[in-house]
C-alpha positions as a printed Julia matrix, in Angstrom:
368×3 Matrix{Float64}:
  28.39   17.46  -32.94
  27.69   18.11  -29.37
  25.97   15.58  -27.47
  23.31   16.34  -24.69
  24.59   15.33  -21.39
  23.09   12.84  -19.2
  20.19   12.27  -22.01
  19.09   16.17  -21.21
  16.09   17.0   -22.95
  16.14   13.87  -25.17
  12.5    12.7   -25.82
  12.94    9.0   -26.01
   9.91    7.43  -25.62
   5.77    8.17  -24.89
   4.22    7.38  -21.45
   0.7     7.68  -19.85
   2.31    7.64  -16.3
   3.39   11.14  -15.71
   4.62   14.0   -16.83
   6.73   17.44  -15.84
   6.16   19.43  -18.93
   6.07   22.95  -18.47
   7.7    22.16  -14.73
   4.14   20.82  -13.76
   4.14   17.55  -12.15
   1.23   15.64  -13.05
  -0.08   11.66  -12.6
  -2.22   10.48  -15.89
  -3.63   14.42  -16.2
  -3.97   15.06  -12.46
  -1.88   17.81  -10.75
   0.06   16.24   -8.06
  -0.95   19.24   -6.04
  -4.92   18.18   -6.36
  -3.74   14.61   -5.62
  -1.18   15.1    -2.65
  -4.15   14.13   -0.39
  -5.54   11.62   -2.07
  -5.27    7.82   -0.68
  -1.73    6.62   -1.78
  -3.56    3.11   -2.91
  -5.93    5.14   -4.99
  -2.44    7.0    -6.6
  -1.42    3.48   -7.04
  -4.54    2.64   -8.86
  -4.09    5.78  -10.85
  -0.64    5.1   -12.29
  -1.36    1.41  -13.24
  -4.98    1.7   -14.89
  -4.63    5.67  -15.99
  -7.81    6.44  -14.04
  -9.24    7.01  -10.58
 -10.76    3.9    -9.04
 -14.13    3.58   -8.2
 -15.23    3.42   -4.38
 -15.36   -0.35   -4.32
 -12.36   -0.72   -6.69
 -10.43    1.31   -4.29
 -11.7    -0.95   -0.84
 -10.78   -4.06   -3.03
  -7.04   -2.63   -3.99
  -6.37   -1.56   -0.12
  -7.44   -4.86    0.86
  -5.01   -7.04   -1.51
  -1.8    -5.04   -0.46
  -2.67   -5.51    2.61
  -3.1    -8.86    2.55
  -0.12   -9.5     0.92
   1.74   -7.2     2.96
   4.13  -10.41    4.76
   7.12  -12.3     3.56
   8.04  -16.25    2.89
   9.34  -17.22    5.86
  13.1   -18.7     3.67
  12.94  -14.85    2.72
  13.07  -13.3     6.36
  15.59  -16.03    7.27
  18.47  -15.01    4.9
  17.38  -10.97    5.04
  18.47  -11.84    8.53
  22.01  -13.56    7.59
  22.52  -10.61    4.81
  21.36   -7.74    7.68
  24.26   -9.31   10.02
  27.04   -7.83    7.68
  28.26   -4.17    8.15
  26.33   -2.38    5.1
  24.62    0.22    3.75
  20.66   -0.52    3.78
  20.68    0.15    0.06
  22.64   -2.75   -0.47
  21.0    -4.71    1.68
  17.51   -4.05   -0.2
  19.61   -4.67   -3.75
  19.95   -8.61   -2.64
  16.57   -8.41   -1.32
  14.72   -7.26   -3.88
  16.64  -10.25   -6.05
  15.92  -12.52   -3.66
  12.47  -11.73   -3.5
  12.27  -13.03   -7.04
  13.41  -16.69   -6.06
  11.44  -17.14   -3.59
   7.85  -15.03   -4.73
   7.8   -15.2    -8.28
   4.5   -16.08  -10.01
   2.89  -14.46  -13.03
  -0.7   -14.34  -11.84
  -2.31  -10.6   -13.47
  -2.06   -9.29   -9.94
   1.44   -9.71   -9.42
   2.72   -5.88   -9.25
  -0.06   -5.13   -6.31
   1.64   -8.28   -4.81
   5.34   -6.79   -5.35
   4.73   -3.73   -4.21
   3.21   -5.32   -0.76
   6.24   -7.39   -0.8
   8.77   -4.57   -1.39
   7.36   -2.18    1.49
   7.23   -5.21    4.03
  10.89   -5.88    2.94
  11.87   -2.28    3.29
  10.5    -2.16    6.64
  12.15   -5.35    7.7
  15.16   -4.12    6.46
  14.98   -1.24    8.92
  13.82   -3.31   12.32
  16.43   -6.07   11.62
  19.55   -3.89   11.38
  18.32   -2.84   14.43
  17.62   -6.51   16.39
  14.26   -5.41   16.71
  11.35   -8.3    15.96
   9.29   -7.95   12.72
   6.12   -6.66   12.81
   2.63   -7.63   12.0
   0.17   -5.88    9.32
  -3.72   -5.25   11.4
  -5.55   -6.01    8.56
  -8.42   -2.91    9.7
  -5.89    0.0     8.65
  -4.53    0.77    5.46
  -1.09    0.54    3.22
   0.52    3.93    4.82
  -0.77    2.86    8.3
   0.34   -0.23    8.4
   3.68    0.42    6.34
   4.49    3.11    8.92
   3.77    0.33   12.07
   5.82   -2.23   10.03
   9.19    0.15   10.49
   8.63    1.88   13.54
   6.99   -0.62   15.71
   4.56    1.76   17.04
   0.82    2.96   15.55
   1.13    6.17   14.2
  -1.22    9.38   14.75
  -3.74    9.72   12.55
  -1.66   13.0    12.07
   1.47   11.09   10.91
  -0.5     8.96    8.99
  -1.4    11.76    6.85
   1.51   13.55    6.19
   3.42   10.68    5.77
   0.61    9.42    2.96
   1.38   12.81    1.13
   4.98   11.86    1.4
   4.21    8.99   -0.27
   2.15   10.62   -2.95
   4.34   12.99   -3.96
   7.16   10.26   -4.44
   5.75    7.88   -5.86
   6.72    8.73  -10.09
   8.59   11.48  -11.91
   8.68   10.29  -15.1
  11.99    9.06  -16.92
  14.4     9.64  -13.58
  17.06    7.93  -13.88
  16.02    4.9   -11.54
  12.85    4.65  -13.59
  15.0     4.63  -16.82
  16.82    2.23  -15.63
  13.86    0.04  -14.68
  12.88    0.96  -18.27
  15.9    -0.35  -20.17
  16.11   -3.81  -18.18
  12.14   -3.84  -18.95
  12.34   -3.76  -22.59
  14.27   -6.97  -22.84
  11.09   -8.64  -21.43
  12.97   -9.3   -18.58
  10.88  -10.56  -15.08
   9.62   -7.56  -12.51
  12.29   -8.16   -9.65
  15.25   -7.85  -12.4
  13.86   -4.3   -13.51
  12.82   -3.66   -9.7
  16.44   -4.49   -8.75
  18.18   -2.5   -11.77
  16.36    0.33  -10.42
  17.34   -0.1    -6.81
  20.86   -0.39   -8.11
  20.33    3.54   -9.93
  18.69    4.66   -6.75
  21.77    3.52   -4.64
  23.8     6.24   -6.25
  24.43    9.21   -4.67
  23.84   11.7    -7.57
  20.13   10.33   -8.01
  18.51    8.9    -4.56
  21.04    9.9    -1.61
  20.73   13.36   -1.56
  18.55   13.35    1.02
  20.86   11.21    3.57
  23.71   13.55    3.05
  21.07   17.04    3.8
  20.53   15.35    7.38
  24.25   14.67    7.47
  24.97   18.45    6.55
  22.08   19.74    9.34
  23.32   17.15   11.95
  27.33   18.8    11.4
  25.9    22.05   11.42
  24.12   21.61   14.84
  26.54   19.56   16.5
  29.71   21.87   15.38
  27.56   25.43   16.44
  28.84   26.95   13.03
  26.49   29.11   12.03
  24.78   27.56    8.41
  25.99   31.01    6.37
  29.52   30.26    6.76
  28.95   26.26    6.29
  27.6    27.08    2.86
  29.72   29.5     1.85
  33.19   26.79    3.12
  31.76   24.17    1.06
  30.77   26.33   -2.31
  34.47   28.03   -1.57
  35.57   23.94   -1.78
  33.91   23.15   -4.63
  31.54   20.97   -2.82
  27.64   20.3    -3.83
  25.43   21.86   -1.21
  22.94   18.56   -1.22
  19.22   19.11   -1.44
  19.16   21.9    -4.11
  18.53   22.6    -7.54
  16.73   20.26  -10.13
  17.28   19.7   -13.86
  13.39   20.45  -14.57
  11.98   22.72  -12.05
  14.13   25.79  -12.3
  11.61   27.72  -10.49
  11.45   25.51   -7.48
  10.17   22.16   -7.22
   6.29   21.6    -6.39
   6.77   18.77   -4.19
   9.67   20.41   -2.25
   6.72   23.31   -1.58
   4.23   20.89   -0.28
   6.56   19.07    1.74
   8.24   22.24    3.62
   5.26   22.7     5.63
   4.92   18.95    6.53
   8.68   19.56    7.5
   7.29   22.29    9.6
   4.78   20.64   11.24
   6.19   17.09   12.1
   9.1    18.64   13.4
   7.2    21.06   15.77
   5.38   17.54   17.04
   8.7    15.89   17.66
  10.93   18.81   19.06
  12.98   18.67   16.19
  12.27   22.5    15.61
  16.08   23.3    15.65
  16.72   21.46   12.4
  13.9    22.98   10.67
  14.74   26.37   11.54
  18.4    25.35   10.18
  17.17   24.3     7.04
  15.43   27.86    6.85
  18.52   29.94    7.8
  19.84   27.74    4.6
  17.46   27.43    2.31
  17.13   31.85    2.35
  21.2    31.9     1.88
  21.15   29.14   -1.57
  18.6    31.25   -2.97
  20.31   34.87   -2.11
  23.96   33.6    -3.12
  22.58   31.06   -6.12
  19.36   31.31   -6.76
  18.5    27.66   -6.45
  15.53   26.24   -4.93
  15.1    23.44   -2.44
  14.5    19.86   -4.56
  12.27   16.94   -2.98
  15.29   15.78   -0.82
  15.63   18.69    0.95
  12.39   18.21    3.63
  12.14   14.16    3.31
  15.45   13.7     4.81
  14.09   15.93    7.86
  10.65   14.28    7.75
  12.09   10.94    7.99
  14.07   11.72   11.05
  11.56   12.77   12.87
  10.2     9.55   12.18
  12.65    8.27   14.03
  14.69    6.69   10.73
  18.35    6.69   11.37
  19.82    8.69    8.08
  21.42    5.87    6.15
  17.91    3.82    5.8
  16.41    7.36    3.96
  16.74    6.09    0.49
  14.99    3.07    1.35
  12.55    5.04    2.66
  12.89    6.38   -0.85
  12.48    3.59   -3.14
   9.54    2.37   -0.65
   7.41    5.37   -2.53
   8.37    5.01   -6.05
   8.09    1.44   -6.16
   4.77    2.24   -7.58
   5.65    4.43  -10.35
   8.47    1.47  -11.01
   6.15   -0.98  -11.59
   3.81    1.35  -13.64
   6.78    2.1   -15.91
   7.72   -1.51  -16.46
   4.53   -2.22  -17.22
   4.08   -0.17  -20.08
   7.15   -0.78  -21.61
   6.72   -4.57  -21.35
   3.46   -3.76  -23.03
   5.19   -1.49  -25.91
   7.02   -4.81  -27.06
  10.04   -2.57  -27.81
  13.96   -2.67  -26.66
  15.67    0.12  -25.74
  19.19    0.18  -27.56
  20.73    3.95  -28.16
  23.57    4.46  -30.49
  26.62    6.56  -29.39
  29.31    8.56  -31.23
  32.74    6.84  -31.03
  35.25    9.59  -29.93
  38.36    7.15  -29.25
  41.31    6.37  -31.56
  41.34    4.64  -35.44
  43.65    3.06  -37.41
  45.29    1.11  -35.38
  46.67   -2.49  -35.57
  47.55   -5.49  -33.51
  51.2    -6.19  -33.8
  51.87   -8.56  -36.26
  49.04   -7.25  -39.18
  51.23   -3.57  -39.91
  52.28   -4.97  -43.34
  49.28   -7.07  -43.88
  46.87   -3.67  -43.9
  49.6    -1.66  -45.48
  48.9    -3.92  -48.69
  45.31   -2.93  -48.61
């Protein structure tokens, strides 16, 4: 019997979340191209309840992540002695995330809105103290993506920013069973406590194969700018090497992925506003080859990891950046499958060797 690989195709549970049937990306009905404007608090509101808030509904949920948008002070002061050792961020927010659990764990009902404050401040602290640079403060007048994007960069961004980077948001924050979200899934239908499923799927994220795609596309433009090789003849060296050219193709969306389509021309714009043209036009020059020589489209990764530069992120804090966005659709997911009361437990098909014995029992089986 042949076995789908990777869980391919395998329908193995129900959700209200999301979906990507028929390559359509959609949040509780709603076509994440009619909602990649929308406020990302009220796309927060949208995974968790499975409806649009209402205006006031909406003020109140801004206003409680918001508010809880700080960290115990015992939780800054060891993210400080973990941030002194030589590490990639992503491991740095896997002990964080844990440790945000000791030290912030109540069961009140509106515990995920104050996770999900509590994982973006971490995130952002994360960034400023690998740096040295002092933690910021959330102005309690602006919203989530405003104040998330002050909390990293240490600077108010343009309303402009503000708005593309909301849509960045958006359009990360669920895609249904990934494998993250699995993950967060599986730990989640042990009844297990938020920050173990949160840090399970920080741990799936960390892989390469799933969330660091889009670090190694900025490594691959920065090599390709800084070596003057033209990006034709990059492509074609690594595809003659057997080597992944990161940033392309997707297991659902044969025909190109919809947020990669939305997010090209933020990609466009913020680098035009930030003189990071060069890499944009790079990505073009690239993005025309993959789909002449292999007919695969760009993937979600593709634009963030440009987006995120020219947000001034250095290129190892991108999946971060990453989890930052879907912590939302995490804590939607583990929601409903705390709620669904059932545990996850597959079966698999034993391929290895039988018969065999432990010295000492041959005769004792051969009387059998």
């Amino acid at each position: 019997m042949k076995l789908p690989e990777g869980l391919a195709g395998v329908v193995i549970s129900e959700t209200k979340i999301s979906s990507t049937k028929d390559a359509i990306l959609t949040y509780a009905g709603y076509p994440i191209n009619e909602l990649k404007d929308a406020p990302f608090e009220e796309v927060v509101y949208l995974l968790w309840h499975k409806k649009l808030p209402t205006e006031s509904q909406l003020k109140e949920v801004r206003h409680q992540l918001v508010d809880e948008m700080k960290l115990p002070d015992e939780t800054i002061r060891l993210m400080k002695y973990v941030a002194l050792e030589p590490q990639h961020p992503m491991s740095i927010l896997r002990t964080t995330v844990s440790l945000l659990g000791t030290t912030h764990n109540d069961v009140r009902r509106d515990q995920p809105l104050k996770i999900l404050s509590k994982m973006l401040t971490a995130i952002a602290a994360i960034i400023r103290l690998r740096d040295n640079q002092e933690l910021m403060k959330v102005n309690p007048q602006w919203g989530v993506v405003e104040n998330f994007m002050y909390l990293f960069t240490g600077k108010r961004p343009t309303p402009s920013q503000v708005s593309m980077f909301n849509t960045v948001m958006v359009l990360h924050a669920d895609h249904e069973f990934n494998a993250s979200t699995f993950t967060g899934r599986v730990v989640a239908s042990t009844q297990a406590d938020y920050y173990s499923c949160l840090t399970a799927a920080v741990c799936a994220l960390k892989g390469p194969l799933h969330g660091g795609a889009n670090e190694q596309v900025f490594k691959m433009l920065e090599e390709i700018r800084h070596t003057g090789q033209k990006p034709i003849d990059y492509v074609n060296k690594r595809i003659a090497a057997g080597k992944k050219i990161m940033g392309f193709g997707h297991r659902i969306y044969k025909d190109g992925d919809p947020r990669a389509k939305i997010l090209r021309g933020i990609a466009e714009q913020i680098a035009d506003e930030t003189n990071n043209s060069v890499y944009f036009n790079l990505q073009e020059q690239i993005r025309d080859y993959m789909f002449e020589k292999t007919h695969l489209h760009p993937n979600v990764d593709y634009y963030t990891a440009l987006i995120y530069h020219c947000l001034g992120l250095d290129k190892s804090t991108f999946t971060t950046m990453f989890a930052a966005c879907r912590t939302a659709g995490w804590l939607a997911h583990i929601m409903e499958q705390q709620s669904d009361g059932c545990l996850i437990r597959p079966s698999s098909e034993y391929v290895g060797p039988t018969g065999r014995h432990y010295p000492g029992h041959e005769k004792e089986n051969q009387k059998k």
